[in-house]
Short mmCIF file of C-alpha atoms in Angstrom, two decimals:
data_model
loop_
_atom_site.label_atom_id
_atom_site.label_comp_id
_atom_site.label_asym_id
_atom_site.label_seq_id
_atom_site.Cartn_x
_atom_site.Cartn_y
_atom_site.Cartn_z
CA MET Y 27 3.11 18.76 35.49
CA ASN Y 28 2.07 15.26 36.55
CA ILE Y 29 -0.83 13.19 37.87
CA GLY Y 30 0.04 14.04 41.48
CA GLU Y 31 -0.32 17.79 40.87
CA ILE Y 32 -3.61 17.27 39.01
CA ALA Y 33 -4.89 15.16 41.93
CA ARG Y 34 -3.90 17.87 44.47
CA ARG Y 35 -5.64 20.65 42.53
CA ALA Y 36 -8.76 18.56 41.88
CA GLY Y 37 -8.94 17.37 45.47
CA VAL Y 38 -8.89 13.66 44.58
CA SER Y 39 -6.44 10.78 44.86
CA ARG Y 40 -3.73 9.99 42.29
CA SER Y 41 -5.45 6.66 41.53
CA THR Y 42 -8.72 8.45 40.75
CA VAL Y 43 -6.95 10.66 38.21
CA SER Y 44 -5.31 7.58 36.71
CA TYR Y 45 -8.66 5.78 36.42
CA ALA Y 46 -10.28 8.84 34.83
CA LEU Y 47 -7.51 9.03 32.22
CA SER Y 48 -7.30 5.32 31.43
CA GLY Y 49 -10.97 4.36 31.80
CA LYS Y 50 -9.93 1.18 33.62
CA ARG Y 51 -12.39 1.80 36.49
CA PRO Y 52 -15.59 3.84 36.66
CA VAL Y 53 -15.35 7.41 37.96
CA SER Y 54 -18.37 9.58 38.71
CA GLU Y 55 -19.26 12.23 36.14
CA ASP Y 56 -18.78 15.06 38.66
CA THR Y 57 -15.29 13.81 39.53
CA ARG Y 58 -14.42 13.28 35.88
CA HIS Y 59 -15.50 16.84 34.99
CA LYS Y 60 -13.51 18.24 37.93
CA ILE Y 61 -10.37 16.42 36.79
CA GLN Y 62 -10.92 17.45 33.17
CA ARG Y 63 -11.24 21.15 34.17
CA VAL Y 64 -7.86 20.99 35.90
CA ILE Y 65 -6.30 19.20 32.91
CA ASP Y 66 -7.70 21.81 30.51
CA GLU Y 67 -6.46 24.68 32.70
CA LEU Y 68 -2.97 23.22 32.97
CA GLY Y 69 -2.72 22.01 29.38
CA TYR Y 70 -1.66 18.56 30.64
CA ARG Y 71 -0.72 15.86 28.12
CA PRO Y 72 -0.14 12.31 29.42
CA ASN Y 73 3.34 10.93 28.82
CA ALA Y 74 3.06 8.43 25.95
CA SER Y 75 5.53 5.95 27.45
CA ALA Y 76 3.83 6.00 30.83
CA ARG Y 77 0.43 5.55 29.19
CA ALA Y 78 1.75 2.58 27.23
CA LEU Y 79 3.03 0.95 30.42
CA ALA Y 80 -0.31 1.55 32.13
CA ASN Y 81 -2.61 0.12 29.46
CA GLY Y 82 -0.28 -2.15 27.47
CA ARG Y 83 -0.84 -0.18 24.27
CA THR Y 84 1.46 2.20 22.42
CA ASN Y 85 -1.17 3.74 20.12
CA THR Y 86 1.42 3.25 17.38
CA ILE Y 87 1.25 1.00 14.34
CA GLY Y 88 4.23 -0.21 12.33
CA LEU Y 89 4.41 0.18 8.57
CA ALA Y 90 6.82 -2.39 7.13
CA PHE Y 91 7.61 -1.03 3.69
CA PRO Y 92 10.95 -2.03 2.16
CA PRO Y 93 11.63 0.07 -0.96
CA ALA Y 94 11.55 -2.12 -4.06
CA GLY Y 95 14.62 -0.35 -5.45
CA ASP Y 96 16.98 2.41 -4.36
CA HIS Y 97 14.13 4.89 -3.91
CA TYR Y 98 10.40 5.08 -3.21
CA THR Y 99 8.17 5.64 -6.23
CA GLY Y 100 5.41 8.23 -6.27
CA MET Y 101 2.76 5.56 -5.81
CA GLN Y 102 4.62 4.06 -2.85
CA LEU Y 103 4.80 7.48 -1.19
CA ASP Y 104 1.07 7.87 -1.78
CA PHE Y 105 0.50 4.66 0.16
CA ILE Y 106 2.75 5.76 3.03
CA GLY Y 107 1.02 9.14 3.25
CA SER Y 108 -2.45 7.59 3.24
CA VAL Y 109 -1.55 5.18 6.07
CA VAL Y 110 -0.15 8.03 8.19
CA GLU Y 111 -3.25 10.19 7.66
CA ALA Y 112 -5.67 7.33 8.35
CA ALA Y 113 -3.78 6.34 11.51
CA ALA Y 114 -3.90 9.93 12.77
CA ALA Y 115 -7.69 9.88 12.39
CA HIS Y 116 -7.67 6.98 14.89
CA ASP Y 117 -5.25 8.85 17.22
CA HIS Y 118 -2.41 6.50 16.29
CA ASP Y 119 1.14 7.26 15.17
CA VAL Y 120 3.07 5.34 12.50
CA LEU Y 121 6.57 3.91 12.81
CA LEU Y 122 8.13 3.07 9.44
CA SER Y 123 10.33 -0.01 9.10
CA PRO Y 124 12.21 -0.29 5.78
CA GLY Y 125 13.15 -3.97 6.17
CA GLY Y 126 11.81 -7.50 6.41
CA VAL Y 127 12.42 -10.56 8.56
CA ASP Y 128 15.72 -11.52 6.92
CA SER Y 129 16.78 -8.26 5.35
CA ASP Y 130 16.74 -5.75 8.20
CA ARG Y 131 16.88 -5.93 12.00
CA SER Y 132 14.57 -2.91 12.30
CA PHE Y 133 11.61 -5.16 11.60
CA GLN Y 134 12.62 -7.50 14.41
CA ARG Y 135 13.13 -4.58 16.80
CA LEU Y 136 9.67 -3.37 15.93
CA LEU Y 137 8.26 -6.66 17.20
CA GLY Y 138 10.71 -7.72 19.89
CA GLU Y 139 10.59 -4.43 21.77
CA ARG Y 140 6.81 -4.08 21.32
CA ARG Y 141 7.18 -0.59 19.92
CA VAL Y 142 3.90 -0.99 18.03
CA ASP Y 143 0.51 -2.55 18.69
CA GLY Y 144 0.18 -3.99 15.18
CA ALA Y 145 1.69 -3.74 11.71
CA ILE Y 146 0.77 -3.03 8.11
CA LEU Y 147 2.95 -4.84 5.57
CA MET Y 148 3.54 -3.65 2.01
CA GLU Y 149 5.55 -4.85 -1.01
CA ILE Y 150 3.98 -8.29 -0.56
CA LYS Y 151 5.45 -11.41 -2.15
CA LEU Y 152 3.52 -14.56 -3.06
CA ALA Y 153 5.57 -16.37 -0.39
CA ASP Y 154 6.28 -13.66 2.18
CA ASP Y 155 8.40 -14.52 5.23
CA ARG Y 156 7.15 -11.46 7.12
CA VAL Y 157 3.50 -12.49 6.83
CA ASP Y 158 4.27 -16.05 7.93
CA HIS Y 159 6.43 -14.82 10.81
CA LEU Y 160 3.73 -12.53 12.23
CA ALA Y 161 1.04 -15.17 11.79
CA ASP Y 162 3.15 -17.67 13.75
CA LEU Y 163 3.61 -15.09 16.52
CA GLY Y 164 -0.08 -14.20 16.56
CA PHE Y 165 0.94 -10.57 16.08
CA PRO Y 166 -1.86 -8.35 14.62
CA ALA Y 167 -1.04 -7.44 11.02
CA VAL Y 168 -2.73 -6.37 7.79
CA THR Y 169 -1.16 -6.63 4.35
CA ILE Y 170 -1.61 -4.32 1.36
CA GLY Y 171 -1.36 -7.02 -1.27
CA ARG Y 172 -1.98 -10.75 -0.81
CA THR Y 173 0.14 -13.86 -0.64
CA ALA Y 174 -0.44 -17.04 -2.64
CA ARG Y 175 -2.45 -18.40 0.30
CA PRO Y 176 -4.22 -15.44 1.92
CA GLU Y 177 -7.03 -17.35 3.67
CA ARG Y 178 -5.72 -16.81 7.21
CA ASP Y 179 -4.57 -13.22 6.61
CA TRP Y 180 -6.16 -9.78 6.93
CA TRP Y 181 -5.51 -7.84 3.71
CA VAL Y 182 -6.41 -5.15 1.19
CA ALA Y 183 -5.46 -5.84 -2.42
CA LEU Y 184 -6.04 -5.03 -6.07
CA ASP Y 185 -7.08 -7.80 -8.43
CA HIS Y 186 -4.06 -7.34 -10.70
CA THR Y 187 -4.95 -10.43 -12.73
CA THR Y 188 -8.38 -9.12 -13.70
CA LEU Y 189 -7.16 -5.54 -14.22
CA ALA Y 190 -4.29 -6.50 -16.54
CA ALA Y 191 -6.69 -8.71 -18.51
CA ALA Y 192 -9.14 -5.80 -18.79
CA CYS Y 193 -6.38 -3.61 -20.27
CA VAL Y 194 -5.61 -6.30 -22.87
CA HIS Y 195 -9.28 -6.68 -23.82
CA HIS Y 196 -9.61 -2.89 -24.16
CA LEU Y 197 -6.69 -2.78 -26.60
CA ALA Y 198 -7.90 -5.85 -28.51
CA ASP Y 199 -11.34 -4.26 -28.87
CA LEU Y 200 -9.59 -1.30 -30.53
CA GLY Y 201 -8.00 -3.66 -33.06
CA HIS Y 202 -4.50 -3.99 -31.62
CA ARG Y 203 -2.96 -7.39 -32.41
CA ARG Y 204 0.68 -6.98 -31.32
CA ILE Y 205 0.96 -5.83 -27.70
CA ALA Y 206 3.80 -5.60 -25.16
CA PHE Y 207 3.68 -5.91 -21.38
CA VAL Y 208 5.96 -3.65 -19.32
CA ASN Y 209 6.37 -5.14 -15.86
CA ARG Y 210 8.30 -4.16 -12.73
CA PRO Y 211 12.09 -4.84 -12.44
CA GLU Y 212 13.38 -8.37 -13.01
CA HIS Y 213 14.60 -8.83 -9.43
CA LEU Y 214 11.08 -8.23 -8.15
CA LEU Y 215 9.63 -10.81 -10.52
CA ARG Y 216 12.30 -13.32 -9.47
CA SER Y 217 11.62 -12.70 -5.78
CA GLY Y 218 7.92 -13.45 -6.20
CA TYR Y 219 6.58 -9.90 -6.08
CA GLU Y 220 2.82 -10.38 -5.99
CA SER Y 221 1.51 -7.69 -8.33
CA ALA Y 222 4.22 -8.41 -10.94
CA HIS Y 223 3.29 -12.10 -11.09
CA ARG Y 224 -0.46 -11.65 -11.02
CA GLY Y 225 -0.38 -8.84 -13.57
CA LEU Y 226 1.70 -10.95 -15.95
CA GLU Y 227 -0.71 -13.86 -15.43
CA GLY Y 228 -3.73 -11.72 -16.35
CA PHE Y 229 -1.97 -10.22 -19.38
CA THR Y 230 -0.83 -13.61 -20.72
CA LYS Y 231 -4.20 -15.29 -20.25
CA ALA Y 232 -6.19 -12.49 -21.89
CA ALA Y 233 -3.74 -12.26 -24.81
CA ALA Y 234 -4.13 -16.01 -25.43
CA GLU Y 235 -7.91 -15.70 -25.35
CA ARG Y 236 -7.79 -12.96 -27.99
CA GLY Y 237 -5.13 -14.66 -30.14
CA LEU Y 238 -2.68 -11.76 -29.84
CA THR Y 239 1.05 -11.64 -30.53
CA VAL Y 240 2.70 -10.44 -27.32
CA ARG Y 241 6.05 -9.87 -25.63
CA SER Y 242 6.79 -9.24 -21.96
CA TYR Y 243 9.51 -6.97 -20.57
CA CYS Y 244 10.87 -6.26 -17.10
CA CYS Y 245 11.67 -2.59 -16.61
CA GLY Y 246 13.48 -0.62 -13.91
CA ASP Y 247 11.54 1.81 -11.73
CA ASP Y 248 12.75 4.98 -13.44
CA ALA Y 249 12.22 7.00 -16.60
CA ALA Y 250 15.55 6.06 -18.22
CA SER Y 251 14.65 2.38 -17.94
CA GLY Y 252 11.26 3.08 -19.49
CA GLU Y 253 12.87 4.79 -22.47
CA ALA Y 254 15.33 1.91 -22.93
CA CYS Y 255 12.48 -0.58 -22.67
CA VAL Y 256 10.59 1.07 -25.56
CA GLU Y 257 13.74 1.04 -27.68
CA ARG Y 258 14.20 -2.69 -27.04
CA MET Y 259 10.51 -3.41 -27.63
CA LEU Y 260 10.41 -1.71 -31.02
CA TYR Y 261 13.69 -3.35 -32.02
CA ASP Y 262 12.28 -6.79 -31.16
CA ASP Y 263 9.00 -6.17 -33.00
CA PRO Y 264 8.61 -2.88 -34.91
CA ALA Y 265 4.97 -3.81 -35.63
CA THR Y 266 4.00 -3.49 -31.93
CA THR Y 267 1.19 -0.95 -31.64
CA ALA Y 268 0.30 -0.95 -27.92
CA LEU Y 269 1.52 -1.76 -24.43
CA VAL Y 270 0.16 -2.48 -20.97
CA THR Y 271 2.23 -1.42 -17.96
CA LEU Y 272 2.32 -1.93 -14.20
CA ASN Y 273 5.34 0.35 -13.87
CA GLU Y 274 4.16 3.81 -12.93
CA ALA Y 275 7.71 4.96 -12.15
CA ALA Y 276 8.82 4.28 -15.76
CA LEU Y 277 5.77 5.92 -17.32
CA GLY Y 278 7.43 9.19 -18.34
CA GLY Y 279 10.26 7.26 -19.99
CA LEU Y 280 7.82 5.08 -21.95
CA TYR Y 281 6.24 8.21 -23.42
CA ARG Y 282 9.64 9.75 -24.13
CA GLY Y 283 10.86 6.59 -25.85
CA LEU Y 284 7.84 6.52 -28.12
CA ALA Y 285 8.33 10.19 -28.99
CA HIS Y 286 11.99 9.58 -29.88
CA ALA Y 287 10.89 6.67 -32.08
CA GLY Y 288 8.46 8.93 -33.92
CA ARG Y 289 5.38 7.12 -32.56
CA HIS Y 290 2.50 9.48 -31.87
CA VAL Y 291 0.20 8.57 -28.97
CA PRO Y 292 -2.54 7.50 -29.60
CA ARG Y 293 -2.47 7.81 -33.41
CA ASP Y 294 0.45 5.37 -33.91
CA PHE Y 295 0.69 3.71 -30.51
CA SER Y 296 -1.61 3.12 -27.51
CA LEU Y 297 -0.69 2.82 -23.85
CA THR Y 298 -2.71 1.63 -20.88
CA GLY Y 299 -2.01 0.03 -17.52
CA ILE Y 300 -2.56 -0.06 -13.77
CA VAL Y 301 -1.48 3.30 -12.34
CA ALA Y 302 -2.67 5.74 -9.67
CA ALA Y 303 -4.93 8.42 -11.15
CA ARG Y 304 -2.76 11.38 -10.21
CA TRP Y 305 0.20 9.82 -12.06
CA ALA Y 306 -1.92 8.81 -15.05
CA GLU Y 307 -3.01 12.43 -15.33
CA THR Y 308 0.52 13.92 -15.26
CA VAL Y 309 1.54 12.51 -18.66
CA THR Y 310 0.46 13.89 -22.06
CA PRO Y 311 -1.80 12.57 -23.38
CA GLN Y 312 -3.30 11.38 -20.11
CA LEU Y 313 -3.12 7.63 -19.57
CA THR Y 314 -6.12 5.36 -19.98
CA ALA Y 315 -5.72 3.18 -16.88
CA ALA Y 316 -7.19 1.10 -14.11
CA ASP Y 317 -6.64 3.71 -11.41
CA VAL Y 318 -4.94 2.43 -8.24
CA PRO Y 319 -6.89 3.92 -5.28
CA ALA Y 320 -3.79 4.27 -3.10
CA ALA Y 321 -5.33 6.60 -0.49
CA HIS Y 322 -8.46 4.46 -0.18
CA MET Y 323 -6.41 1.27 0.21
CA GLY Y 324 -4.28 2.85 2.94
CA ARG Y 325 -7.40 3.89 4.86
CA LEU Y 326 -8.95 0.44 4.51
CA ALA Y 327 -5.76 -1.22 5.80
CA VAL Y 328 -5.64 1.03 8.87
CA ASP Y 329 -9.36 0.48 9.56
CA LEU Y 330 -8.86 -3.30 9.38
CA LEU Y 331 -5.89 -3.16 11.74
CA ILE Y 332 -7.75 -1.00 14.28
CA GLU Y 333 -10.65 -3.45 14.06
CA ARG Y 334 -8.29 -6.36 14.65
CA LEU Y 335 -6.64 -4.64 17.62
CA GLY Y 336 -10.08 -4.12 19.14
CA ASP Y 337 -11.11 -7.76 18.77
CA ALA Y 338 -8.30 -10.31 18.89
CA ASP Y 339 -10.74 -13.16 18.16
CA ALA Y 340 -12.32 -11.66 15.03
CA PRO Y 341 -12.11 -13.89 11.93
CA PRO Y 342 -9.85 -12.69 9.05
CA ARG Y 343 -11.35 -10.03 6.78
CA HIS Y 344 -10.22 -8.48 3.52
CA HIS Y 345 -11.07 -5.97 0.78
CA PHE Y 346 -10.47 -7.10 -2.82
CA LEU Y 347 -10.68 -4.15 -5.23
CA THR Y 348 -11.21 -4.09 -9.00
CA PRO Y 349 -11.48 -0.44 -10.10
CA PRO Y 350 -12.81 0.22 -13.63
CA ILE Y 351 -10.59 1.42 -16.46
CA SER Y 352 -10.71 5.21 -16.73
CA LEU Y 353 -10.82 6.10 -20.41
CA ARG Y 354 -8.51 9.02 -21.11
CA ALA Y 355 -6.53 9.98 -24.21
CA SER Y 356 -3.70 7.47 -24.56
CA THR Y 357 -5.55 4.70 -26.43
CA GLY Y 358 -7.09 4.67 -29.89
CA PRO Y 359 -7.78 2.36 -32.84
CA ALA Y 360 -4.83 0.37 -34.14
#
């Protein structure tokens, strides 16, 4: 079934059918209804490639999301799922690219072959070559996370600095004086991973303000690394009574390590951090945390990109989120 057959059955020209489908030229309501009746009867669906050639749009957005390690964490999958669902609500598909400008040619193919109308970038670094590259090309993009200089960018981000500081102040208010910080893996910190740096900055500043004794640890994105991190932490300073973490993937291991060390949560040890609610609620006792609104952030990013695609001259916009700490059962008096 094609446009020619629809035109024959509707008694109109091929160009009239094309204009009715694309909206490029006005078509009378009677003619439009006649064409639509034939389309409905035949169950016609326009060929996506042909439609893209006709209007210069693919109705597809790229999601550039290199995994931080050898697997995606639960929170990262939450972000991917939310972007796909939000794009579908705008009648757009999502093409996932696992690489970056220098690390994977898939990202370059995404741009060079114009497979997508715009892109959403994740796993943002303070100095991110992908963001700079797209800005230089004038290619529509939105980041989830923000670079060191985000003024010209469109983005959605958490205020990791403020949130990590809030976790420290919560623990200090409970009387904790010796606190550890469990960050993301060391290679991410070295590469300038945005949330790892800004979280550490907020933790360090708040600890200094409260006169606390603190240590900072990099931890792999898995439970075994979390367990090993607790063992190292308590070896370095057995008097540590609390920790703040950004590492949701290591959360189960942190709990397990404390249990093996004979530390009851929250009677002997308190935990808090920046973690998506559904992961904070899977551990026992449930984690007191600044809940990462992954689904909401994915929707906001897609909405911004659709807005940008609709108005190429619109000034940069962003959403900067600071969710409150949800008090659950993992923190208590020192």
